[in-house]
Protein backbone atom coordinates (compact mmCIF):
# COMPACT_ATOMS: atom_id res chain seq x y z
CA UNK A 1 0.00 0.00 0.00
CA UNK A 2 1.42 3.45 -0.92
CA UNK A 3 2.67 5.62 1.96
CA UNK A 4 -0.08 8.28 1.95
CA UNK A 5 -2.78 5.59 1.86
CA UNK A 6 -1.05 3.84 4.79
CA UNK A 7 -0.92 7.04 6.81
CA UNK A 8 -4.59 7.78 6.17
CA UNK A 9 -5.54 4.24 7.20
CA UNK A 10 -3.50 4.68 10.39
CA UNK A 11 -5.21 8.01 11.07
CA UNK A 12 -8.64 6.43 10.61
CA UNK A 13 -7.77 3.58 12.97
CA UNK A 14 -6.19 5.84 15.60
CA UNK A 15 -2.72 4.33 15.18
CA UNK A 16 -0.97 7.35 13.61
CA UNK A 17 0.72 9.16 16.52
CA UNK A 18 1.39 12.20 14.35
CA UNK A 19 -2.27 13.12 13.81
CA UNK A 20 -3.05 16.70 14.74
CA UNK A 21 -6.76 16.49 13.93
CA UNK A 22 -9.37 15.52 11.37
CA UNK A 23 -10.23 18.34 8.99
CA UNK A 24 -13.05 18.62 6.47
CA UNK A 25 -10.83 17.38 3.61
CA UNK A 26 -8.63 14.89 5.45
CA UNK A 27 -6.01 14.67 8.16
CA UNK A 28 -3.56 17.25 9.50
CA UNK A 29 -0.43 15.39 10.64
CA UNK A 30 3.01 16.28 11.91
CA UNK A 31 5.92 15.49 9.61
CA UNK A 32 8.01 12.39 10.27
CA UNK A 33 10.99 14.69 10.85
CA UNK A 34 11.05 18.09 12.49
CA UNK A 35 14.12 19.84 11.08
CA UNK A 36 11.77 22.83 11.01
CA UNK A 37 9.66 22.63 14.16
CA UNK A 38 6.01 22.52 13.14
CA UNK A 39 6.47 20.85 9.74
CA UNK A 40 3.08 19.31 8.90
CA UNK A 41 1.22 17.64 6.08
CA UNK A 42 -2.39 17.62 4.96
CA UNK A 43 -3.48 14.17 3.79
CA UNK A 44 -6.78 13.91 1.90
CA UNK A 45 -9.43 11.42 2.95
CA UNK A 46 -10.31 9.71 0.71
CA UNK A 47 -6.87 9.54 -0.91
CA UNK A 48 -6.69 10.64 -4.55
CA UNK A 49 -3.76 10.74 -6.99
CA UNK A 50 -3.65 14.54 -7.34
CA UNK A 51 -5.46 17.81 -6.73
CA UNK A 52 -6.76 17.51 -10.29
CA UNK A 53 -8.67 14.36 -9.32
CA UNK A 54 -10.87 16.24 -6.82
CA UNK A 55 -14.16 17.83 -7.74
CA UNK A 56 -14.27 21.64 -7.75
CA UNK A 57 -15.96 21.66 -4.33
CA UNK A 58 -13.46 19.17 -2.88
CA UNK A 59 -10.56 21.24 -4.24
CA UNK A 60 -11.87 24.35 -2.49
CA UNK A 61 -12.26 22.43 0.77
CA UNK A 62 -8.77 20.92 0.54
CA UNK A 63 -7.08 24.22 -0.31
CA UNK A 64 -8.96 26.07 2.44
CA UNK A 65 -7.93 23.38 4.94
CA UNK A 66 -4.35 23.74 3.69
CA UNK A 67 -4.41 27.49 4.36
CA UNK A 68 -6.10 27.01 7.76
CA UNK A 69 -3.39 24.54 8.75
CA UNK A 70 -0.76 27.01 7.58
CA UNK A 71 -2.37 29.77 9.68
CA UNK A 72 -2.31 27.53 12.75
CA UNK A 73 1.33 26.51 12.16
CA UNK A 74 2.30 30.15 11.69
CA UNK A 75 0.66 31.18 14.95
CA UNK A 76 1.83 28.16 16.96
CA UNK A 77 5.47 28.41 15.87
CA UNK A 78 5.98 32.16 15.49
CA UNK A 79 7.45 31.46 12.06
CA UNK A 80 8.32 34.23 9.63
CA UNK A 81 6.21 32.63 6.89
CA UNK A 82 4.84 29.29 5.72
CA UNK A 83 5.73 27.46 2.51
CA UNK A 84 3.21 25.10 0.92
CA UNK A 85 4.27 22.33 -1.44
CA UNK A 86 2.18 19.81 -3.35
CA UNK A 87 4.54 17.60 -5.31
CA UNK A 88 3.54 13.95 -5.69
CA UNK A 89 6.52 12.85 -7.75
CA UNK A 90 7.85 10.31 -5.23
CA UNK A 91 4.57 9.55 -3.48
CA UNK A 92 1.96 9.84 -6.28
CA UNK A 93 -0.97 10.52 -3.96
CA UNK A 94 -2.20 14.00 -3.04
CA UNK A 95 -0.58 15.45 0.06
CA UNK A 96 0.56 18.96 0.93
CA UNK A 97 3.71 19.77 2.89
CA UNK A 98 3.39 22.80 5.19
CA UNK A 99 6.80 24.17 6.18
CA UNK A 100 7.22 26.96 8.70
CA UNK A 101 10.21 29.14 7.78
CA UNK A 102 12.07 30.97 10.50
CA UNK A 103 14.19 34.12 10.66
CA UNK A 104 16.62 32.04 12.76
CA UNK A 105 17.41 29.71 9.84
CA UNK A 106 20.82 30.30 8.28
CA UNK A 107 20.24 32.80 5.47
CA UNK A 108 21.53 30.46 2.74
CA UNK A 109 18.97 27.82 3.84
CA UNK A 110 16.08 30.21 4.48
CA UNK A 111 16.13 31.38 0.87
CA UNK A 112 16.22 27.86 -0.59
CA UNK A 113 13.64 25.07 -0.74
CA UNK A 114 13.58 22.86 2.36
CA UNK A 115 14.61 19.90 0.23
CA UNK A 116 18.20 21.16 0.58
CA UNK A 117 18.16 20.31 4.30
CA UNK A 118 19.67 16.96 5.27
CA UNK A 119 16.50 14.94 5.87
CA UNK A 120 18.47 11.79 6.79
CA UNK A 121 19.97 13.41 9.89
CA UNK A 122 16.92 15.49 10.79
CA UNK A 123 15.31 15.14 14.21
CA UNK A 124 12.50 12.56 14.01
CA UNK A 125 9.07 13.47 15.33
CA UNK A 126 8.87 12.56 19.00
CA UNK A 127 5.70 12.98 21.06
CA UNK A 128 7.66 13.99 24.16
CA UNK A 129 9.61 16.65 22.27
CA UNK A 130 6.94 17.81 19.81
CA UNK A 131 3.62 16.76 21.34
CA UNK A 132 2.86 20.14 22.91
CA UNK A 133 3.31 21.84 19.54
CA UNK A 134 1.06 19.21 17.90
CA UNK A 135 -1.60 19.87 20.56
CA UNK A 136 -1.28 23.66 20.17
CA UNK A 137 -1.80 23.41 16.41
CA UNK A 138 -4.86 21.19 17.01
CA UNK A 139 -6.20 23.68 19.55
CA UNK A 140 -5.85 26.53 17.04
CA UNK A 141 -7.51 24.51 14.28
CA UNK A 142 -10.43 23.66 16.56
CA UNK A 143 -10.82 27.27 17.72
CA UNK A 144 -13.83 29.12 16.25
CA UNK A 145 -11.59 32.07 15.35
CA UNK A 146 -9.54 29.84 13.03
CA UNK A 147 -12.53 28.36 11.22
CA UNK A 148 -13.56 31.63 9.59
CA UNK A 149 -12.16 32.73 6.28
CA UNK A 150 -9.93 35.80 6.39
CA UNK A 151 -11.11 38.96 4.69
mmCIF file with all atom_site columns, N, CA and C in Angstrom, residues 2 10 15 30 36 49-50 52 80 83-84 87 96 102 116 126:
data_model
loop_
_atom_site.group_PDB
_atom_site.id
_atom_site.type_symbol
_atom_site.label_atom_id
_atom_site.label_alt_id
_atom_site.label_comp_id
_atom_site.label_asym_id
_atom_site.label_entity_id
_atom_site.label_seq_id
_atom_site.pdbx_PDB_ins_code
_atom_site.Cartn_x
_atom_site.Cartn_y
_atom_site.Cartn_z
_atom_site.occupancy
_atom_site.B_iso_or_equiv
_atom_site.pdbx_formal_charge
_atom_site.auth_seq_id
_atom_site.auth_comp_id
_atom_site.auth_asym_id
_atom_site.auth_atom_id
_atom_site.pdbx_PDB_model_num
ATOM 1  N N  . UNK A 1 2   ? 0.618  2.213  -0.874  1.00 0.00 ? 2   UNK A N  1
ATOM 2  C CA . UNK A 1 2   ? 1.419  3.447  -0.921  1.00 0.00 ? 2   UNK A CA 1
ATOM 3  C C  . UNK A 1 2   ? 1.408  4.182  0.434   1.00 0.00 ? 2   UNK A C  1
ATOM 4  N N  . UNK A 1 10  ? -3.932 4.587  8.987   1.00 0.00 ? 10  UNK A N  1
ATOM 5  C CA . UNK A 1 10  ? -3.503 4.676  10.386  1.00 0.00 ? 10  UNK A CA 1
ATOM 6  C C  . UNK A 1 10  ? -4.259 5.788  11.119  1.00 0.00 ? 10  UNK A C  1
ATOM 7  N N  . UNK A 1 15  ? -4.060 4.841  14.931  1.00 0.00 ? 15  UNK A N  1
ATOM 8  C CA . UNK A 1 15  ? -2.717 4.330  15.178  1.00 0.00 ? 15  UNK A CA 1
ATOM 9  C C  . UNK A 1 15  ? -1.613 5.228  14.614  1.00 0.00 ? 15  UNK A C  1
ATOM 10 N N  . UNK A 1 30  ? 1.652  15.775 11.777  1.00 0.00 ? 30  UNK A N  1
ATOM 11 C CA . UNK A 1 30  ? 3.012  16.285 11.907  1.00 0.00 ? 30  UNK A CA 1
ATOM 12 C C  . UNK A 1 30  ? 3.903  15.516 10.930  1.00 0.00 ? 30  UNK A C  1
ATOM 13 N N  . UNK A 1 36  ? 12.425 21.538 10.790  1.00 0.00 ? 36  UNK A N  1
ATOM 14 C CA . UNK A 1 36  ? 11.775 22.826 11.007  1.00 0.00 ? 36  UNK A CA 1
ATOM 15 C C  . UNK A 1 36  ? 10.590 22.536 11.918  1.00 0.00 ? 36  UNK A C  1
ATOM 16 N N  . UNK A 1 49  ? -5.092 10.579 -6.407  1.00 0.00 ? 49  UNK A N  1
ATOM 17 C CA . UNK A 1 49  ? -3.759 10.739 -6.994  1.00 0.00 ? 49  UNK A CA 1
ATOM 18 C C  . UNK A 1 49  ? -3.237 12.184 -6.991  1.00 0.00 ? 49  UNK A C  1
ATOM 19 N N  . UNK A 1 50  ? -4.119 13.154 -7.241  1.00 0.00 ? 50  UNK A N  1
ATOM 20 C CA . UNK A 1 50  ? -3.649 14.540 -7.336  1.00 0.00 ? 50  UNK A CA 1
ATOM 21 C C  . UNK A 1 50  ? -4.796 15.506 -7.079  1.00 0.00 ? 50  UNK A C  1
ATOM 22 N N  . UNK A 1 52  ? -5.942 17.509 -9.085  1.00 0.00 ? 52  UNK A N  1
ATOM 23 C CA . UNK A 1 52  ? -6.765 17.513 -10.286 1.00 0.00 ? 52  UNK A CA 1
ATOM 24 C C  . UNK A 1 52  ? -7.826 16.426 -10.288 1.00 0.00 ? 52  UNK A C  1
ATOM 25 N N  . UNK A 1 80  ? 8.296  33.042 10.473  1.00 0.00 ? 80  UNK A N  1
ATOM 26 C CA . UNK A 1 80  ? 8.317  34.225 9.625   1.00 0.00 ? 80  UNK A CA 1
ATOM 27 C C  . UNK A 1 80  ? 7.283  34.119 8.506   1.00 0.00 ? 80  UNK A C  1
ATOM 28 N N  . UNK A 1 83  ? 5.652  27.928 3.900   1.00 0.00 ? 83  UNK A N  1
ATOM 29 C CA . UNK A 1 83  ? 5.730  27.462 2.513   1.00 0.00 ? 83  UNK A CA 1
ATOM 30 C C  . UNK A 1 83  ? 4.815  26.260 2.357   1.00 0.00 ? 83  UNK A C  1
ATOM 31 N N  . UNK A 1 84  ? 4.123  26.203 1.226   1.00 0.00 ? 84  UNK A N  1
ATOM 32 C CA . UNK A 1 84  ? 3.212  25.096 0.918   1.00 0.00 ? 84  UNK A CA 1
ATOM 33 C C  . UNK A 1 84  ? 3.749  24.395 -0.320  1.00 0.00 ? 84  UNK A C  1
ATOM 34 N N  . UNK A 1 87  ? 3.663  18.143 -4.288  1.00 0.00 ? 87  UNK A N  1
ATOM 35 C CA . UNK A 1 87  ? 4.544  17.595 -5.309  1.00 0.00 ? 87  UNK A CA 1
ATOM 36 C C  . UNK A 1 87  ? 3.957  16.310 -5.898  1.00 0.00 ? 87  UNK A C  1
ATOM 37 N N  . UNK A 1 96  ? -0.063 17.639 0.934   1.00 0.00 ? 96  UNK A N  1
ATOM 38 C CA . UNK A 1 96  ? 0.565  18.955 0.931   1.00 0.00 ? 96  UNK A CA 1
ATOM 39 C C  . UNK A 1 96  ? 1.514  19.066 2.115   1.00 0.00 ? 96  UNK A C  1
ATOM 40 N N  . UNK A 1 102 ? 11.712 30.159 9.356   1.00 0.00 ? 102 UNK A N  1
ATOM 41 C CA . UNK A 1 102 ? 12.073 30.974 10.501  1.00 0.00 ? 102 UNK A CA 1
ATOM 42 C C  . UNK A 1 102 ? 13.191 31.958 10.183  1.00 0.00 ? 102 UNK A C  1
ATOM 43 N N  . UNK A 1 116 ? 16.753 21.082 0.467   1.00 0.00 ? 116 UNK A N  1
ATOM 44 C CA . UNK A 1 116 ? 18.205 21.160 0.578   1.00 0.00 ? 116 UNK A CA 1
ATOM 45 C C  . UNK A 1 116 ? 18.697 20.867 2.000   1.00 0.00 ? 116 UNK A C  1
ATOM 46 N N  . UNK A 1 126 ? 8.915  13.245 17.721  1.00 0.00 ? 126 UNK A N  1
ATOM 47 C CA . UNK A 1 126 ? 8.869  12.556 18.999  1.00 0.00 ? 126 UNK A CA 1
ATOM 48 C C  . UNK A 1 126 ? 7.773  13.217 19.834  1.00 0.00 ? 126 UNK A C  1
#
